[in-house]
PDB file of C-alpha atoms in Angstrom:
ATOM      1  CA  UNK D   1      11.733 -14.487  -3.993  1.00  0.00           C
ATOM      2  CA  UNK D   2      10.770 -11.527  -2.080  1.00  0.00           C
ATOM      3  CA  UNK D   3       8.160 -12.205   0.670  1.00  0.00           C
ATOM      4  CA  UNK D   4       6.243 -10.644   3.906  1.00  0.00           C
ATOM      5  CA  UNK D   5       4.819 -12.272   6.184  1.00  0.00           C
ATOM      6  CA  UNK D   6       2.407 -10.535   8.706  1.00  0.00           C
ATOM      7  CA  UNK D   7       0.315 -12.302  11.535  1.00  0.00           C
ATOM      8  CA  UNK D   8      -3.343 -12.964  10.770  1.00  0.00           C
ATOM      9  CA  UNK D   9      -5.814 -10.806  12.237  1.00  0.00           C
ATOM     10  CA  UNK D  10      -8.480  -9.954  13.466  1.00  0.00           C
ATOM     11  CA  UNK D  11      -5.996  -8.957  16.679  1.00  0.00           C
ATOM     12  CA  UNK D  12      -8.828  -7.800  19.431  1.00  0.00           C
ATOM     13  CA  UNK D  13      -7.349  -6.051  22.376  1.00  0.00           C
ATOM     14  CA  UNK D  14      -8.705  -3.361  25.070  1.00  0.00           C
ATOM     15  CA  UNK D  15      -8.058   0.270  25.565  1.00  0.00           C
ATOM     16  CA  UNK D  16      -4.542   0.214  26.826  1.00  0.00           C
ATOM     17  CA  UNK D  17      -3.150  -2.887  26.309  1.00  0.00           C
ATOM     18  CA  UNK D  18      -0.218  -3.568  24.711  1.00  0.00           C
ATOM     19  CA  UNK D  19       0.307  -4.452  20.650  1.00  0.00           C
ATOM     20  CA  UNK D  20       2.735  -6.403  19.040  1.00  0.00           C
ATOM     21  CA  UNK D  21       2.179  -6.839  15.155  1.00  0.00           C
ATOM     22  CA  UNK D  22       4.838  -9.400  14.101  1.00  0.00           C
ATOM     23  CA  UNK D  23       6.041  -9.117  10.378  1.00  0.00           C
ATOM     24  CA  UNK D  24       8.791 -11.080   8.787  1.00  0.00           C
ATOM     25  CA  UNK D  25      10.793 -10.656   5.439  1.00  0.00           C
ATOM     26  CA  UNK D  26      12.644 -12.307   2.969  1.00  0.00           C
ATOM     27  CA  UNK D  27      14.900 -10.389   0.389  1.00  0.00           C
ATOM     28  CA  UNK D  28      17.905 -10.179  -1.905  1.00  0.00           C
ATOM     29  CA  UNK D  29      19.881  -7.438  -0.275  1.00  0.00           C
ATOM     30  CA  UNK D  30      18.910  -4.917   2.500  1.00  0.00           C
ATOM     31  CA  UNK D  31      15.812  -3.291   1.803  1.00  0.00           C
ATOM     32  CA  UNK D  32      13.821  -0.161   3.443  1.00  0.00           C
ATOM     33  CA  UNK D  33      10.948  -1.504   5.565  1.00  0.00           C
ATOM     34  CA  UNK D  34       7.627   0.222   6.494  1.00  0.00           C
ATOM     35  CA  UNK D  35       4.503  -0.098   8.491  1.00  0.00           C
ATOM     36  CA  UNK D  36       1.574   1.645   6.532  1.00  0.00           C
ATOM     37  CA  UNK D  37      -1.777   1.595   8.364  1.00  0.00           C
ATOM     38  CA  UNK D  38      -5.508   1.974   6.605  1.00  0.00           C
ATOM     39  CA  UNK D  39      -8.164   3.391   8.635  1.00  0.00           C
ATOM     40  CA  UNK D  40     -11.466   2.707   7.268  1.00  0.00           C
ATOM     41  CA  UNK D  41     -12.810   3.784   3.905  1.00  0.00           C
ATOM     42  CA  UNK D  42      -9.259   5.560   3.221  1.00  0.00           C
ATOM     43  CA  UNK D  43      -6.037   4.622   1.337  1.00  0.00           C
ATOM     44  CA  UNK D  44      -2.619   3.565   3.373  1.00  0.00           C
ATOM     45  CA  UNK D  45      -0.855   6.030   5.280  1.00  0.00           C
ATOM     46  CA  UNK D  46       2.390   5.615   6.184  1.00  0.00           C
ATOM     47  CA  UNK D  47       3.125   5.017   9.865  1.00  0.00           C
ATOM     48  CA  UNK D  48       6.946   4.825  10.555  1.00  0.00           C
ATOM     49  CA  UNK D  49       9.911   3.393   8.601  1.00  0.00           C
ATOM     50  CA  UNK D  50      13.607   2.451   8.910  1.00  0.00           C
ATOM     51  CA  UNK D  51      16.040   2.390   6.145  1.00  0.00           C
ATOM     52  CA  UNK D  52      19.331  -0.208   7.269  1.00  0.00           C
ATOM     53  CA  UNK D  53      19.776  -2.508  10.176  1.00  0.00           C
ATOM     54  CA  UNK D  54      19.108  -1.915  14.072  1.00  0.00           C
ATOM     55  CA  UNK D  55      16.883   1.560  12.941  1.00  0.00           C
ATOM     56  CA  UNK D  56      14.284   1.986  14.779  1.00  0.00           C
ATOM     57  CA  UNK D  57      11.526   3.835  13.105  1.00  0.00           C
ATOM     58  CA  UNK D  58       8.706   5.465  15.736  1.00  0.00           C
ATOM     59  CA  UNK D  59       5.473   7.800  15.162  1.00  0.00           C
ATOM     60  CA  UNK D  60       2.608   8.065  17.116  1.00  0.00           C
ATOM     61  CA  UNK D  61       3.780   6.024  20.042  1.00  0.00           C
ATOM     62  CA  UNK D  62       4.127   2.652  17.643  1.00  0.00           C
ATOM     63  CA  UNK D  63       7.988   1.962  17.234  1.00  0.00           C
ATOM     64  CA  UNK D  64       9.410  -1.123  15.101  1.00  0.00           C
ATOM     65  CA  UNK D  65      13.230  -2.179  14.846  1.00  0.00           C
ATOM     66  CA  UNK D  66      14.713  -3.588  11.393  1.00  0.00           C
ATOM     67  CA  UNK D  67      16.175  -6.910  12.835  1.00  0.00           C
ATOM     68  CA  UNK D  68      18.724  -8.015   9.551  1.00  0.00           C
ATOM     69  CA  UNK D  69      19.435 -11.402  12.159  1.00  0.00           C
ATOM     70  CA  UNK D  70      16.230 -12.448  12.004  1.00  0.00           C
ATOM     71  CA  UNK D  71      14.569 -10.769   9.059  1.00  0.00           C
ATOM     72  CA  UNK D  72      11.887  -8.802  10.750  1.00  0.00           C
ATOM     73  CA  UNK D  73      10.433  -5.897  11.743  1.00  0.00           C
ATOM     74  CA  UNK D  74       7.780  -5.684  14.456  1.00  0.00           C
ATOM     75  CA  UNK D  75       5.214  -3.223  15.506  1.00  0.00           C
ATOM     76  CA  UNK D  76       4.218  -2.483  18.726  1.00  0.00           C
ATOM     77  CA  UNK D  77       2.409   0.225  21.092  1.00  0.00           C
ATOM     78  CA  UNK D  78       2.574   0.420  24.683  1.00  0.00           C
ATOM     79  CA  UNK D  79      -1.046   1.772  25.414  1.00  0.00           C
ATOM     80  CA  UNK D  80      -3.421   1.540  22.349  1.00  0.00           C
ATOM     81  CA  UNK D  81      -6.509   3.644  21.718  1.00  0.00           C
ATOM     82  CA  UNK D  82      -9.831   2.957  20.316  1.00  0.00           C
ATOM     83  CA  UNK D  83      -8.760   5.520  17.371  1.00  0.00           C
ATOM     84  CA  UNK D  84      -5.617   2.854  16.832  1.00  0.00           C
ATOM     85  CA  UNK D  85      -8.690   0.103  15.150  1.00  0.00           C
ATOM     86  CA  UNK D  86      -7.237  -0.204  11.884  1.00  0.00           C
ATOM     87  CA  UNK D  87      -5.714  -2.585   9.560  1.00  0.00           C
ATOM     88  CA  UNK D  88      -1.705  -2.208   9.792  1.00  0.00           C
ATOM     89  CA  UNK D  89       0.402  -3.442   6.468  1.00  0.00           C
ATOM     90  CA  UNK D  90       3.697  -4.024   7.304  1.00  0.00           C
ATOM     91  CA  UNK D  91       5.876  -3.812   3.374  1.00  0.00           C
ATOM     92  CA  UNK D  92       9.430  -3.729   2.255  1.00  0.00           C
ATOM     93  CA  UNK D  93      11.033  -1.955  -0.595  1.00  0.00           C
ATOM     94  CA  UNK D  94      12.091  -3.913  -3.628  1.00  0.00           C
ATOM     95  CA  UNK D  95      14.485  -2.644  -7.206  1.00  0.00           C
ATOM     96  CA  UNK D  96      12.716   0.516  -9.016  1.00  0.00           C
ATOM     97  CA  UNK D  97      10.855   1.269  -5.871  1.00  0.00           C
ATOM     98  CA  UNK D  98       8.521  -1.051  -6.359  1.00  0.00           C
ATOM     99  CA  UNK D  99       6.789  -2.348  -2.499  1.00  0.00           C
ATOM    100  CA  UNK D 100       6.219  -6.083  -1.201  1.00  0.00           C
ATOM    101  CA  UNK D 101       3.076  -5.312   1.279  1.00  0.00           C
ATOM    102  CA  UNK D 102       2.088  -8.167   3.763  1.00  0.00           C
ATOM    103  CA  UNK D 103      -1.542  -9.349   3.885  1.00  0.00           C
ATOM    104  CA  UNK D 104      -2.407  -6.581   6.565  1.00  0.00           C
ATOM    105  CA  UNK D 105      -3.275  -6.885   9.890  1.00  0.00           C
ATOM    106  CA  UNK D 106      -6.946  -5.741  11.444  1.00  0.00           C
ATOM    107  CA  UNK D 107      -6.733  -4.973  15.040  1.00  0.00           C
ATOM    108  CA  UNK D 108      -9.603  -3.717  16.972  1.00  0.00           C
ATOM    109  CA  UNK D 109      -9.227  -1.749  20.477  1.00  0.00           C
ATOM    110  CA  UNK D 110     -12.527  -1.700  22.465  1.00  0.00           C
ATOM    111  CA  UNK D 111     -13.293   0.291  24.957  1.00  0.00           C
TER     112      UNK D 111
ATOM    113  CA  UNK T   1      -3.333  20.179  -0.474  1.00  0.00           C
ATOM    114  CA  UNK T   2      -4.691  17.548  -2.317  1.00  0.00           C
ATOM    115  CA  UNK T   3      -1.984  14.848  -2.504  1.00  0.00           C
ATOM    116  CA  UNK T   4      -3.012  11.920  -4.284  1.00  0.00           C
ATOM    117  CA  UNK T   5      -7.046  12.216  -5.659  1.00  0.00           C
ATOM    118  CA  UNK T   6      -8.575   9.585  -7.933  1.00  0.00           C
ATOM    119  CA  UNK T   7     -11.759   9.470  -9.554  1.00  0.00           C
ATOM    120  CA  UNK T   8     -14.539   7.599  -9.235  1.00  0.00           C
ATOM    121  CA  UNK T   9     -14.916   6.618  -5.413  1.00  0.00           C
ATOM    122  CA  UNK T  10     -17.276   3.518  -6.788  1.00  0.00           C
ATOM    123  CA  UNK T  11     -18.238   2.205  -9.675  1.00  0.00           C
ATOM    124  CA  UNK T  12     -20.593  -0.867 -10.703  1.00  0.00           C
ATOM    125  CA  UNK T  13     -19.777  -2.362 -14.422  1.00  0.00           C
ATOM    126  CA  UNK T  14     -21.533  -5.351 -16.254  1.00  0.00           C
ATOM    127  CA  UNK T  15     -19.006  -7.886 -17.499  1.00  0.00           C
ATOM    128  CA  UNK T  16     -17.337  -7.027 -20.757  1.00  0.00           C
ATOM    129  CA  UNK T  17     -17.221  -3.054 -19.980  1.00  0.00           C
ATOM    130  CA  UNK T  18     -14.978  -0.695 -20.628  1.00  0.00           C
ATOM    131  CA  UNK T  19     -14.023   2.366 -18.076  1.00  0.00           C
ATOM    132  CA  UNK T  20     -10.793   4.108 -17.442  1.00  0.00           C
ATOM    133  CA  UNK T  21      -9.933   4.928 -13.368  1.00  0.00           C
ATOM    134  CA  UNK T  22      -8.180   8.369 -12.922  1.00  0.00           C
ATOM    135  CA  UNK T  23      -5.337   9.519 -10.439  1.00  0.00           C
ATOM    136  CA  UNK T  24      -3.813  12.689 -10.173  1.00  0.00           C
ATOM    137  CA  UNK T  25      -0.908  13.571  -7.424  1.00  0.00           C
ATOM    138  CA  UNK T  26       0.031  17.547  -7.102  1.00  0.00           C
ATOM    139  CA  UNK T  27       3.385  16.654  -4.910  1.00  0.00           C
ATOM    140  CA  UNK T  28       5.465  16.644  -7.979  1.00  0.00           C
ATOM    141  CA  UNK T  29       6.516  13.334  -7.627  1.00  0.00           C
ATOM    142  CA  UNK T  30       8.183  11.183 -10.723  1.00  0.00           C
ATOM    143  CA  UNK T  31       6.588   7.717 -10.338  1.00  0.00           C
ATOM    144  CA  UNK T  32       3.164   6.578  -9.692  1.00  0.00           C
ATOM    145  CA  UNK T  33       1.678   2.979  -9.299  1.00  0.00           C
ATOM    146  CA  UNK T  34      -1.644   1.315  -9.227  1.00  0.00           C
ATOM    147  CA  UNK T  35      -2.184  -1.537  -7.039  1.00  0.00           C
ATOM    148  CA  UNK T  36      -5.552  -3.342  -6.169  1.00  0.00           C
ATOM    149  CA  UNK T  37      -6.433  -4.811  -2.675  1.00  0.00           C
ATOM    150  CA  UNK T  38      -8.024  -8.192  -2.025  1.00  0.00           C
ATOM    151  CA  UNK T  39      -9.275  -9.136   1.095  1.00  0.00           C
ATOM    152  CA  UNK T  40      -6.370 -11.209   2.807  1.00  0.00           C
ATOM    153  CA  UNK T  41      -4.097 -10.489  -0.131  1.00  0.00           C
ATOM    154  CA  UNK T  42      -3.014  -7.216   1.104  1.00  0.00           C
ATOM    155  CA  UNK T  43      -1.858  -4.735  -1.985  1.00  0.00           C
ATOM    156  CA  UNK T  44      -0.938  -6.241  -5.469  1.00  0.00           C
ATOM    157  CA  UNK T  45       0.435  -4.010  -7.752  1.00  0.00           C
ATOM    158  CA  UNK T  46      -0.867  -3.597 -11.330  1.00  0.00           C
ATOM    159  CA  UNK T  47       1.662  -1.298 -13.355  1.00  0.00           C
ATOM    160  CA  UNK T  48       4.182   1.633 -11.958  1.00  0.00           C
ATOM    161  CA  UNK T  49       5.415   4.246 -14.341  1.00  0.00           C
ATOM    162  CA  UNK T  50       8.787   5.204 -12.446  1.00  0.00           C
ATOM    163  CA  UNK T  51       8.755   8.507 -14.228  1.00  0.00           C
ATOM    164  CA  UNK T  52       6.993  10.048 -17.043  1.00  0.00           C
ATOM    165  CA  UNK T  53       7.109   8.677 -20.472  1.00  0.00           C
ATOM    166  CA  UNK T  54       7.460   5.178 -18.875  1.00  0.00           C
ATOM    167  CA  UNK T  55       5.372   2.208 -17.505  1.00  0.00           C
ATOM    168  CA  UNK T  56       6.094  -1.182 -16.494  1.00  0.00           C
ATOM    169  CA  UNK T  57       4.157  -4.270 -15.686  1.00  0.00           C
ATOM    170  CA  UNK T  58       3.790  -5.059 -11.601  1.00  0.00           C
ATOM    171  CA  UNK T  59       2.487  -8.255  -9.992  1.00  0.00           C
ATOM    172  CA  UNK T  60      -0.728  -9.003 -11.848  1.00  0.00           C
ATOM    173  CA  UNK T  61      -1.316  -6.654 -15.198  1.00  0.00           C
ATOM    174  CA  UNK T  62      -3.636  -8.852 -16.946  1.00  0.00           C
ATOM    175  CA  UNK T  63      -6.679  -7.111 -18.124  1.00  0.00           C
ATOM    176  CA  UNK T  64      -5.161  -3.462 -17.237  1.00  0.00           C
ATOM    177  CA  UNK T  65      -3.421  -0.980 -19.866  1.00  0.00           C
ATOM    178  CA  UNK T  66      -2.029   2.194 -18.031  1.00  0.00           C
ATOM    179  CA  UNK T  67      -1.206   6.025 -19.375  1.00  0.00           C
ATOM    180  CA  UNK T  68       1.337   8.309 -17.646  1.00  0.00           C
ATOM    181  CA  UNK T  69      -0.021  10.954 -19.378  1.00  0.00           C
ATOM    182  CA  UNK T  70       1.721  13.255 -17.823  1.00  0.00           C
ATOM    183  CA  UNK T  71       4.080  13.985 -14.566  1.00  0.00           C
ATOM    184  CA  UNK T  72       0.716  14.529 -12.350  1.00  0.00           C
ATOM    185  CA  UNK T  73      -1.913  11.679 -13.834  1.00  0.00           C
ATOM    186  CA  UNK T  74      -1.620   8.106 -14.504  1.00  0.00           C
ATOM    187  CA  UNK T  75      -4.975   6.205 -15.399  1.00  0.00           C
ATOM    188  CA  UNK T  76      -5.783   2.783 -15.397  1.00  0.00           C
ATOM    189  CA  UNK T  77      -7.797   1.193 -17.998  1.00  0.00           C
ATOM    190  CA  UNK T  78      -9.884  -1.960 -18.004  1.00  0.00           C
ATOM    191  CA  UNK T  79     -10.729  -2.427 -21.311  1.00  0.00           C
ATOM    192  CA  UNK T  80     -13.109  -5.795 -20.883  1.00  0.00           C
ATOM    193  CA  UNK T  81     -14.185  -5.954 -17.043  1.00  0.00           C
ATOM    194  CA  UNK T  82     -14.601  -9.279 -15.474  1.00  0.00           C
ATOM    195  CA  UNK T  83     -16.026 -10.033 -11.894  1.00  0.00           C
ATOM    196  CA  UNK T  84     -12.814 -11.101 -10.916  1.00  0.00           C
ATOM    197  CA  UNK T  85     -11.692  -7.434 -11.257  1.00  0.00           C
ATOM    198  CA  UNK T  86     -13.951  -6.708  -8.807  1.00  0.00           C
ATOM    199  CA  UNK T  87     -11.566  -5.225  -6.304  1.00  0.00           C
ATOM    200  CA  UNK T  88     -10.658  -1.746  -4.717  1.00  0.00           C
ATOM    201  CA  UNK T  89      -7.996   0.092  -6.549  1.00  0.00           C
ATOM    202  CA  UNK T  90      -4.953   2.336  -5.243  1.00  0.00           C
ATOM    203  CA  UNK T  91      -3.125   4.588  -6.674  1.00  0.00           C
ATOM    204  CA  UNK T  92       0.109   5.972  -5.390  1.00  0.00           C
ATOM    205  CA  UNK T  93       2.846   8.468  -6.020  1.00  0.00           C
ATOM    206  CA  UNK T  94       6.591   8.840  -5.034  1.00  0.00           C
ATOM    207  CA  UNK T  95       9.056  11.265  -5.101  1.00  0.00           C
ATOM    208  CA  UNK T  96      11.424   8.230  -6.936  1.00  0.00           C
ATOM    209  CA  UNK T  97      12.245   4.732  -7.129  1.00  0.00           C
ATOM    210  CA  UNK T  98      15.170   4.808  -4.708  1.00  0.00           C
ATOM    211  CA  UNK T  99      13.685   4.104  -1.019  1.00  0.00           C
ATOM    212  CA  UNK T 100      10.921   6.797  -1.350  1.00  0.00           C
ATOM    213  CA  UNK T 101       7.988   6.268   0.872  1.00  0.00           C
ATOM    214  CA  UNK T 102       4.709   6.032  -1.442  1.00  0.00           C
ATOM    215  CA  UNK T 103       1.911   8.121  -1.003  1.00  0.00           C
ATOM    216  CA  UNK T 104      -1.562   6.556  -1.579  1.00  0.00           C
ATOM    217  CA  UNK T 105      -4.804   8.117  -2.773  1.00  0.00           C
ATOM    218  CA  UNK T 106      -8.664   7.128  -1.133  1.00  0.00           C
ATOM    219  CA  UNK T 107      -9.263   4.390  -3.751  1.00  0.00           C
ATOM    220  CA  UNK T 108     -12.089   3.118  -6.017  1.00  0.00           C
ATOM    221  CA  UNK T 109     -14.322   0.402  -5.116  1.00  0.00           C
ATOM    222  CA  UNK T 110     -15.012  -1.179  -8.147  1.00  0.00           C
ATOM    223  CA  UNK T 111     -17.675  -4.341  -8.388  1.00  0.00           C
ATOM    224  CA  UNK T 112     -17.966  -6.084 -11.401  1.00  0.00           C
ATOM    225  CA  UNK T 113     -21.665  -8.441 -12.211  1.00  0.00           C
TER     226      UNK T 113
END
């Protein structure tokens, strides 16, 4: 069946470090992938997205590259901000639109 | 511009209660979906409608009935609460069912006792 897999959180980092979220897939066919991410006490927003193979989708300084050779599609930042703490849901697009979210990922940037 | 809105923001039911959650998009978008978040279950979805005059079952529709009633609103309707309903609930919009990103309202945190 359709799957993601996300790492587990709580990912706890420091004012300009670097973040890698790692997310994995498994699908029939090639679907679109996304990264949505929830601040707290609000809904999902979506963060970046790529539609076939080798796109790389980027917004905000976070960037992530559909892999198709080895199913995933990781986020990362070079220089994260307090204002990136957040939970990060990395989901893929199945028939009739419907999404496959991953767990969700918290991070948390100190200062 | 409002986007997605729903109605209530929380909402505390005894077991065995009725109440119906409302969403509204103004984007013009054809389908909408309700999904419910778990902690480390990430988003489950309930029931889409991929345009109006149509709704399907998602992941986990037990216990939910939906309405599209019309392009802009599609409630959700718990008919007999139970505390394992006790979740926040998510509703989202799309322009269509072919790659569209979704668009997500704030939610409703709903506790069941």
């Amino acid at each position: 069946g359709n799957s993601v897999t996300q790492m587990e959180g709580p990912v706890t980092l420091s004012e300009e470090a670097f973040l890698t979220i790692n997310c994995t897939y498994t699908a029939t066919g090639y679907p679109s992938l996304f990264w949505y991410v929830q601040y707290p006490g609000e809904g999902l927003q979506l963060l970046l997205k790529a539609t076939k193979a080798d796109d790389k989708g980027s917004n905000k300084g976070f960037e992530a590259t559909y892999r198709k050779e080895t199913t995933s599609f990781h986020l990362e930042k070079g220089s994260v901000q307090v204002s990136d703490s957040a939970v990060y849901f990395c989901a893929l697009i199945l028939l009739r639109g419907k999404f496959q979210f991953g767990a969700g990922t918290q991070v948390v940037v100190t200062p | 511009n409002a986007g997605v809105t729903q109605t209530p923001k929380f909402q505390v039911l005894k077991t065995g209660q009725s109440m119906t959650l409302q969403c509204a998009q103004d984007m013009n978008h054809n389908s909408m979906y309700w999904y419910r978040q778990d902690p480390g279950m990430g988003l489950r979805l309930i029931y889409y409608s991929a345009s109006e005059g149509t709704t399907d079952k998602g992941e986990v529709p037990n216990g939910y009935n939906v309405s599209r009633l019309n392009k802009r609103e599609f409630s959700l309707r718990l008919e007999s609460a139970a505390p394992s309903q006790t979740s926040v609930y998510f509703c989202a919009s799309s322009a269509g069912t072919g790659g569209f990103e979704q668009y997500f309202g704030p939610g409703t945190r709903l506790t069941v006792t």
